[in-house]
XYZ file of C-alpha atoms in Angstrom:
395
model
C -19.353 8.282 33.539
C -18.673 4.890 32.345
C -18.777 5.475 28.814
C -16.640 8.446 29.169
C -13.706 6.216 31.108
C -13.965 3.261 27.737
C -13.796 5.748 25.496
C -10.581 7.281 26.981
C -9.309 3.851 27.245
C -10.032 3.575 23.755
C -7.922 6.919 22.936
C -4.972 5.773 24.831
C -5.182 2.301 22.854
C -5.062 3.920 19.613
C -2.780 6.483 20.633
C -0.457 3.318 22.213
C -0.452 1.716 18.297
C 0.371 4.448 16.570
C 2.973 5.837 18.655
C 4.232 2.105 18.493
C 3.751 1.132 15.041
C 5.676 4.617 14.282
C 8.265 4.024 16.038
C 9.380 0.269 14.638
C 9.010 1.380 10.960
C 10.660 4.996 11.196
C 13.809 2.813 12.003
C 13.647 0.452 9.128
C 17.082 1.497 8.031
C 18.653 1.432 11.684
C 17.237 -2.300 11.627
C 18.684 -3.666 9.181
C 22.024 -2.099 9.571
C 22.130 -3.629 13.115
C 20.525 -6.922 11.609
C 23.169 -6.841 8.844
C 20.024 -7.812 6.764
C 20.181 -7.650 2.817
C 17.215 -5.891 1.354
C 15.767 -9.325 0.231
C 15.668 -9.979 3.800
C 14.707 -6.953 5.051
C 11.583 -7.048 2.756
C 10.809 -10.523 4.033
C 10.909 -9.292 7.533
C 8.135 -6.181 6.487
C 6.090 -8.794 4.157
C 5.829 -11.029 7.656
C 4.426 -8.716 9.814
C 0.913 -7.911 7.628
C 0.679 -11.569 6.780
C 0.781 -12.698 10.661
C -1.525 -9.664 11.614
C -4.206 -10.835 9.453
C -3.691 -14.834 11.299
C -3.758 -12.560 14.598
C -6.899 -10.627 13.674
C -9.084 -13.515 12.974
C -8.071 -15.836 15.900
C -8.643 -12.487 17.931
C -12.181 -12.891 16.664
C -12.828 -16.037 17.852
C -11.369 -15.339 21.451
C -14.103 -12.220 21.434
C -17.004 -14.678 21.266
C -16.433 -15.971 24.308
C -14.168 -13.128 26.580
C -15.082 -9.927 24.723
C -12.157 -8.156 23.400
C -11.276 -6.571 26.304
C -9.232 -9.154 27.460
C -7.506 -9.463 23.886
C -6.563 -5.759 23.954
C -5.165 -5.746 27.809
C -2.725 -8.661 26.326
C -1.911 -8.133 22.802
C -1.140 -4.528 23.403
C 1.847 -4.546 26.298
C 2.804 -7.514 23.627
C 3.353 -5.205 21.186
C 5.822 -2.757 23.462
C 7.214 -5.833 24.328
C 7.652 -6.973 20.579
C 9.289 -3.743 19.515
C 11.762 -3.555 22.753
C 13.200 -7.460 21.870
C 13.961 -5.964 18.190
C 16.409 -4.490 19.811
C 17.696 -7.340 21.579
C 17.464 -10.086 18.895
C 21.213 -9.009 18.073
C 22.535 -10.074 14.260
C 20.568 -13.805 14.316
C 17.636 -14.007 11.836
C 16.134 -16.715 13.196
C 14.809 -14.443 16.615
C 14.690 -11.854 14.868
C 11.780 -13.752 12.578
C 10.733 -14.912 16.365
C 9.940 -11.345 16.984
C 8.724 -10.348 14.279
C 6.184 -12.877 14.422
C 5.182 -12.161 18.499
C 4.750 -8.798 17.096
C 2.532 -9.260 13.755
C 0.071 -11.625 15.809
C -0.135 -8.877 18.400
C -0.552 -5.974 16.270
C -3.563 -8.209 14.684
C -5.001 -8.434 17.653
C -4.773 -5.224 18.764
C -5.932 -4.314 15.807
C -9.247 -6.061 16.173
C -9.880 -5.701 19.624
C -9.408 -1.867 19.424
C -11.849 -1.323 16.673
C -14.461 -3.572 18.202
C -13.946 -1.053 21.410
C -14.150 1.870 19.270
C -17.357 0.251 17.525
C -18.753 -0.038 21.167
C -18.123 3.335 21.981
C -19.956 4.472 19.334
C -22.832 2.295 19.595
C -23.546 3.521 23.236
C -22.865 7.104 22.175
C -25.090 6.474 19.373
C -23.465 8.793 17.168
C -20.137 9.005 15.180
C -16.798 8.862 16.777
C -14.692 6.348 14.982
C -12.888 8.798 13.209
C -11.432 10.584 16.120
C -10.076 7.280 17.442
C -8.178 7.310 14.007
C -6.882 11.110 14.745
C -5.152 9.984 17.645
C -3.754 6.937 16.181
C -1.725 9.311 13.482
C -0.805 12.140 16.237
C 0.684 9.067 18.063
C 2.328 8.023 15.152
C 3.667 11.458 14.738
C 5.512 11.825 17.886
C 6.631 8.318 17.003
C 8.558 9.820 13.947
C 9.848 12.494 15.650
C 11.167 10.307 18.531
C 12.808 8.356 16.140
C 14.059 11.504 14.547
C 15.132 12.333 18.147
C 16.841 9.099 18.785
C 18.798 8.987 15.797
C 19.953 12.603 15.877
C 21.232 11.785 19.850
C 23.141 8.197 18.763
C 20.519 6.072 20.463
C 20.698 2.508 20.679
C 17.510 0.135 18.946
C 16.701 -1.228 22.935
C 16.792 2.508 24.320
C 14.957 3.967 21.305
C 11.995 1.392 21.291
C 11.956 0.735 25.291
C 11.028 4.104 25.789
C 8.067 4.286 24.060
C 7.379 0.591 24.763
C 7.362 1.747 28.376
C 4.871 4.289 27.411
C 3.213 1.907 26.090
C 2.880 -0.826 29.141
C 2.018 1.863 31.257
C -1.302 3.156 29.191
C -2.074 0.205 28.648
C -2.098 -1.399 32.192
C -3.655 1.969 33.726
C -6.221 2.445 31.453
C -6.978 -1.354 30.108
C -9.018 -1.858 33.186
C -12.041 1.219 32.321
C -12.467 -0.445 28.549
C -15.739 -2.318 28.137
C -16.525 -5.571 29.529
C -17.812 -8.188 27.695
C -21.600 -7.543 28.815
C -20.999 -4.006 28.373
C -20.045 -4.461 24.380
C -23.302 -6.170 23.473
C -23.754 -9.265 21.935
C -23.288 -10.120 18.403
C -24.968 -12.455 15.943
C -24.811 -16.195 16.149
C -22.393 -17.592 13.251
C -25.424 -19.424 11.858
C -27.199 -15.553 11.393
C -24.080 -13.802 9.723
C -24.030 -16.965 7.600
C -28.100 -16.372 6.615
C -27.576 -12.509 6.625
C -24.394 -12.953 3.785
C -26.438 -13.804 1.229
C -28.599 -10.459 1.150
C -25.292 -8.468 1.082
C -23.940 -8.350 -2.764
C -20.269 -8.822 -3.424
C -20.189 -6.811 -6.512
C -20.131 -3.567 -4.833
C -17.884 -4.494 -2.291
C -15.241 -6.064 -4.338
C -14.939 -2.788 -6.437
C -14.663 -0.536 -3.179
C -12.360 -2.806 -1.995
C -10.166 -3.130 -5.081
C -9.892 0.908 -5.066
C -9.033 0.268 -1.171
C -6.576 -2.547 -1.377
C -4.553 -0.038 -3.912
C -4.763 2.725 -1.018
C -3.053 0.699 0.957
C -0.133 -0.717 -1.306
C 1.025 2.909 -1.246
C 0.255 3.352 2.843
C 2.383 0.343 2.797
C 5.064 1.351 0.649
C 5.179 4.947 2.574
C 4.887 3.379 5.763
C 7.554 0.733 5.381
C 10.376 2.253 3.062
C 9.956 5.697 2.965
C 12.849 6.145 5.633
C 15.100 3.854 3.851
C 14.026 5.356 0.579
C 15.269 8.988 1.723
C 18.293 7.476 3.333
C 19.431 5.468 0.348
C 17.828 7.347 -2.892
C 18.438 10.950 -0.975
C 21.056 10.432 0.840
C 19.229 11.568 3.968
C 20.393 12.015 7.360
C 19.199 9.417 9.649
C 17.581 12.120 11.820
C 15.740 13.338 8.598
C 14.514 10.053 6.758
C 11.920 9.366 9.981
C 10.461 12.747 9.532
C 8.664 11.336 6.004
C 5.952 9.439 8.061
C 5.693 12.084 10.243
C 4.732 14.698 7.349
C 1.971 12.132 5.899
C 0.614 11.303 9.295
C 0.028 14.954 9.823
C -1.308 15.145 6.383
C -4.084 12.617 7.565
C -4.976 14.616 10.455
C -5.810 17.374 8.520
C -7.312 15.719 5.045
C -9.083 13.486 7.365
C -10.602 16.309 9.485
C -12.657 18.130 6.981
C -13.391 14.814 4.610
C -16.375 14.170 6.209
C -17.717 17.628 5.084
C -16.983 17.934 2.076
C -18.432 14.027 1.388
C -21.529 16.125 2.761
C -21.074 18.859 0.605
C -19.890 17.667 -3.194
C -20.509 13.849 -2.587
C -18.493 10.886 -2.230
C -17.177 10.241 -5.734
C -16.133 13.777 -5.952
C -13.994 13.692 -2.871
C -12.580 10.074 -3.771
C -11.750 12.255 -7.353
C -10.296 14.697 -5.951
C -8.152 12.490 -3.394
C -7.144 10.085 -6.001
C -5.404 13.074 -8.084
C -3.847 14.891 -5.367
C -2.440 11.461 -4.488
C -1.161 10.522 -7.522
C 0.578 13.921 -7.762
C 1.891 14.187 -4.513
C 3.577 10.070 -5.129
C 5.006 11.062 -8.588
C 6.508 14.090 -6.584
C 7.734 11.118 -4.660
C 9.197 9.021 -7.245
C 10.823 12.800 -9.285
C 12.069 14.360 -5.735
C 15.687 15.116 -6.375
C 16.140 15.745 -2.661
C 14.922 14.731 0.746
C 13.226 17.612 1.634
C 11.100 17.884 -1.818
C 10.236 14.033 -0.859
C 8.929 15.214 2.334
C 6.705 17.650 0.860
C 5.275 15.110 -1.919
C 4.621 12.662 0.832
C 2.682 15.263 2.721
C 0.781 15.808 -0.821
C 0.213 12.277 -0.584
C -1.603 11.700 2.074
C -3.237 14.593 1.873
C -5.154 13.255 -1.353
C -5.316 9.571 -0.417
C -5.905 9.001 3.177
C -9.813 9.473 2.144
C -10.161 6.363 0.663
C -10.482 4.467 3.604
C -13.003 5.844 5.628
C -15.039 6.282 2.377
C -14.904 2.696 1.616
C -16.289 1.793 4.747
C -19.182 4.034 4.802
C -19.909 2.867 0.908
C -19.956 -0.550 1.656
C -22.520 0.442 5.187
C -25.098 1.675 2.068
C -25.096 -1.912 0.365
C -25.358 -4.232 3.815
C -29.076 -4.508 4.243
C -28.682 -6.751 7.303
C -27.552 -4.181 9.766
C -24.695 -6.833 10.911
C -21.609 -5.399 9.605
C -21.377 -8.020 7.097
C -20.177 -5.650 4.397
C -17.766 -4.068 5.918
C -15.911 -7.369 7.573
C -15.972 -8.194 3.660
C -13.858 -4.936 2.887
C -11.985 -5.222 5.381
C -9.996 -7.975 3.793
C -8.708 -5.595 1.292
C -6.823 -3.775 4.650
C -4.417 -6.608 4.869
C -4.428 -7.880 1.077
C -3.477 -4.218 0.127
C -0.699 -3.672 2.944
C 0.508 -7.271 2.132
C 1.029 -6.863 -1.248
C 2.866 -3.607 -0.683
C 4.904 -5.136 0.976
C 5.934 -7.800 -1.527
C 5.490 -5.822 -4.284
C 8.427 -2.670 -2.984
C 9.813 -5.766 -2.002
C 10.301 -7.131 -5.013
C 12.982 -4.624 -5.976
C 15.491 -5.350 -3.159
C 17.066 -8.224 -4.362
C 19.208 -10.197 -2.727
C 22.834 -9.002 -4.306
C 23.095 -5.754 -6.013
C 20.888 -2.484 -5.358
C 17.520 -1.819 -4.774
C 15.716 0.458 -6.985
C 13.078 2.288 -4.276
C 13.045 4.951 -6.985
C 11.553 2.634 -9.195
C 9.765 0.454 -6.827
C 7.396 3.500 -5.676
C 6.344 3.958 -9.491
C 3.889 0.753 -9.065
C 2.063 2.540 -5.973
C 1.933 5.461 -7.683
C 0.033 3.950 -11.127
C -2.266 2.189 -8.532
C -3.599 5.115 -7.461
C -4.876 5.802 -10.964
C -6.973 2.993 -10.443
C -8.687 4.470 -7.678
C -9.252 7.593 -9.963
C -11.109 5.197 -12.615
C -12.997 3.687 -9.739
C -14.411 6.253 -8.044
C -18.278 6.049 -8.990
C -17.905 2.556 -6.847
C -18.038 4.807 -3.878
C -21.862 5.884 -4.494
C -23.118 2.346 -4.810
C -27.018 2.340 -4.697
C -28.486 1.742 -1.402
C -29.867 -1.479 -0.516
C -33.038 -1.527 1.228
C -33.319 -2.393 4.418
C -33.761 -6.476 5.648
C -34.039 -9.349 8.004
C -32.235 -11.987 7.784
C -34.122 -15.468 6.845
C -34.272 -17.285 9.914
């Protein structure tokens, strides 16, 4: 009974990001018109929020060593709904705007960290794999986040009304269910810093690093999709603003579904074949991207997409599992550095081409994410590193 009531508080937290993640960047374009933000600033308003997560991440660590992350996730999260909602509010002043931006990167860090350490203690007391279904709910959240935002924008909502609804949603999860996640005792206690410091050194870089390179260029394209892809239908396509949200809709269903049956065919043709296959399907469906002469033709490549490269990630992790001989998670703390390097520099990088007079090129900007993902292609026997045996940590 009492793992059953964490891991539906673990659901609703991953349903409560997504479907609040989805709805902030689905309204990129409403932002900045209501910001009166140039697309230099704009893009150093989306290049702030990965940069502050990753600060928010790691000083959520250090809070879990001595509360759990309970407590992290039962704050950071109704900060995030409240983050979202002042967006709104923040009226045509950068400077709170930057204020809010920043309340909400170091929450969505947190939550970030706090929620996976749940999920991660869900699945040790089940003793069998769940993690992935966490992630399933996260992108049907995110889902009815884009077509909310579709909604909002077809029915002349305002930014406060069309984030404080699902912010509401939000608070309420979170406050209802925060209080059935696992205690501190209940998550189990980790290693001392002096044993993931001795443990380290059995767990090779090499392998990691190359996993993580082919991971950090997944997510410069989940960043540029995530990020501009309504503002690239609106301006490049000439979209409707009920239309442009319905982009990151399409690829978060696309991740549903590719994510669903990845696990099978890993256990069917192999890793590297799957991570082949992925890379390919990606780069076709984000030249289909770049080439679409319409909205609706963008839609469909960005479903393509996702479809190919939303394996990468949970691949990576269970590569880099095979080389960490300790048993500590070592390995995969290591890769997931490439998360927020990857999203970071997509961020910058699409970035790049909205300078501060003149017009942005999104057209061109995607072509980068898209020749990245031919790196994954070439780096695809990474993902079947040899296993390393087995070991205990020196004392």
């Amino acid at each position: 009974m009492r793992d059953r009531q964490a891991r539906l508080a673990t659901y609703a937290a991953f349903g409560i990001q997504g479907l609040c993640f989805a709805s902030l960047v689905t309204r990129v374009p409403q932002i900045q018109e209501a910001h009166r933000l140039g697309d230099a600033d704009l893009a150093i308003v989306l290049l702030l929020v990965p940069v502050i997560a990753g600060v928010g991440s790691v000083l959520s660590g250090l809070v879990f060593q001595r509360f759990g992350s309970s407590p992290v996730l039962r704050i950071s999260q109704p900060a995030v709904a409240a983050a979202i909602t002042l967006v709104g509010l923040t009226g045509g002043e950068l400077l709170p705007l930057y204020a809010t931006v920043a309340l909400f990167g170091l929450s969505v860090g947190a939550v970030d960290a706090s929620m996976n350490a749940q999920a991660v203690a869900v699945e040790r007391h089940e003793g069998k794999s769940v993690t992935s279904g966490f992630y399933a709910v996260w992108s049907v959240a995110g889902i009815l986040g884009a077509l909310w935002t579709s909604l909002a924008n077809e029915l002349g909502l305002s930014l406060f009304v069309g984030f404080g609804i699902p912010a509401l949603v939000g608070v309420a999860g979170s406050l209802l269910l925060g209080p059935r996640l696992y205690r501190k005792d209940e998550e189990g206690s980790g290693p001392s810093a002096a044993e993931l410091k001795s443990a380290g050194r059995l767990v090779p870089w090499k392998p990691v690093v190359l996993v993580g390179i082919a991971m950090g260029c997944f997510y410069i394209a989940d960043a540029a999709i995530s990020n501009y892809s309504a503002k690239y239908l609106q301006d490049e396509l000439d979209a409707s603003d009920a239309v442009a949200p319905l982009a990151y809709g399409a690829y978060q269903v696309a991740m549903v579904l590719s994510r669903g049956v990845a696990d099978l065919g890993v256990r069917r043709y192999g890793p590297v074949n799957v991570i082949r296959l992925g890379a390919v399907v990606g780069f076709l469906g984000m030249a289909g991207v770049v080439a679409a002469p319409n909205a609706l033709l963008a839609i469909a490549a960005v479903t393509v997409m996702g479809l190919g490269v939303c394996v990468v990630a949970p691949i990576a992790f269970s590569a880099a599992d095979r080389v960490d001989a300790t048993g500590l998670g070592i390995a995969v703390s290591r890769l997931n550095l490439f998360n927020y390097v990857g999203f970071v520099l997509g961020a910058g990088i699409i970035g790049a081409f909205a300078p501060a007079e003149g017009e942005s090129d999104l057209r061109v900007a995607f072509m980068i994410p898209t020749a990245l993902i031919l790196v994954i292609l070439l780096l695809a026997p990474s993902f079947a590193p040899r296993p390393v045996k087995a070991a205990t940590a020196p004392a």
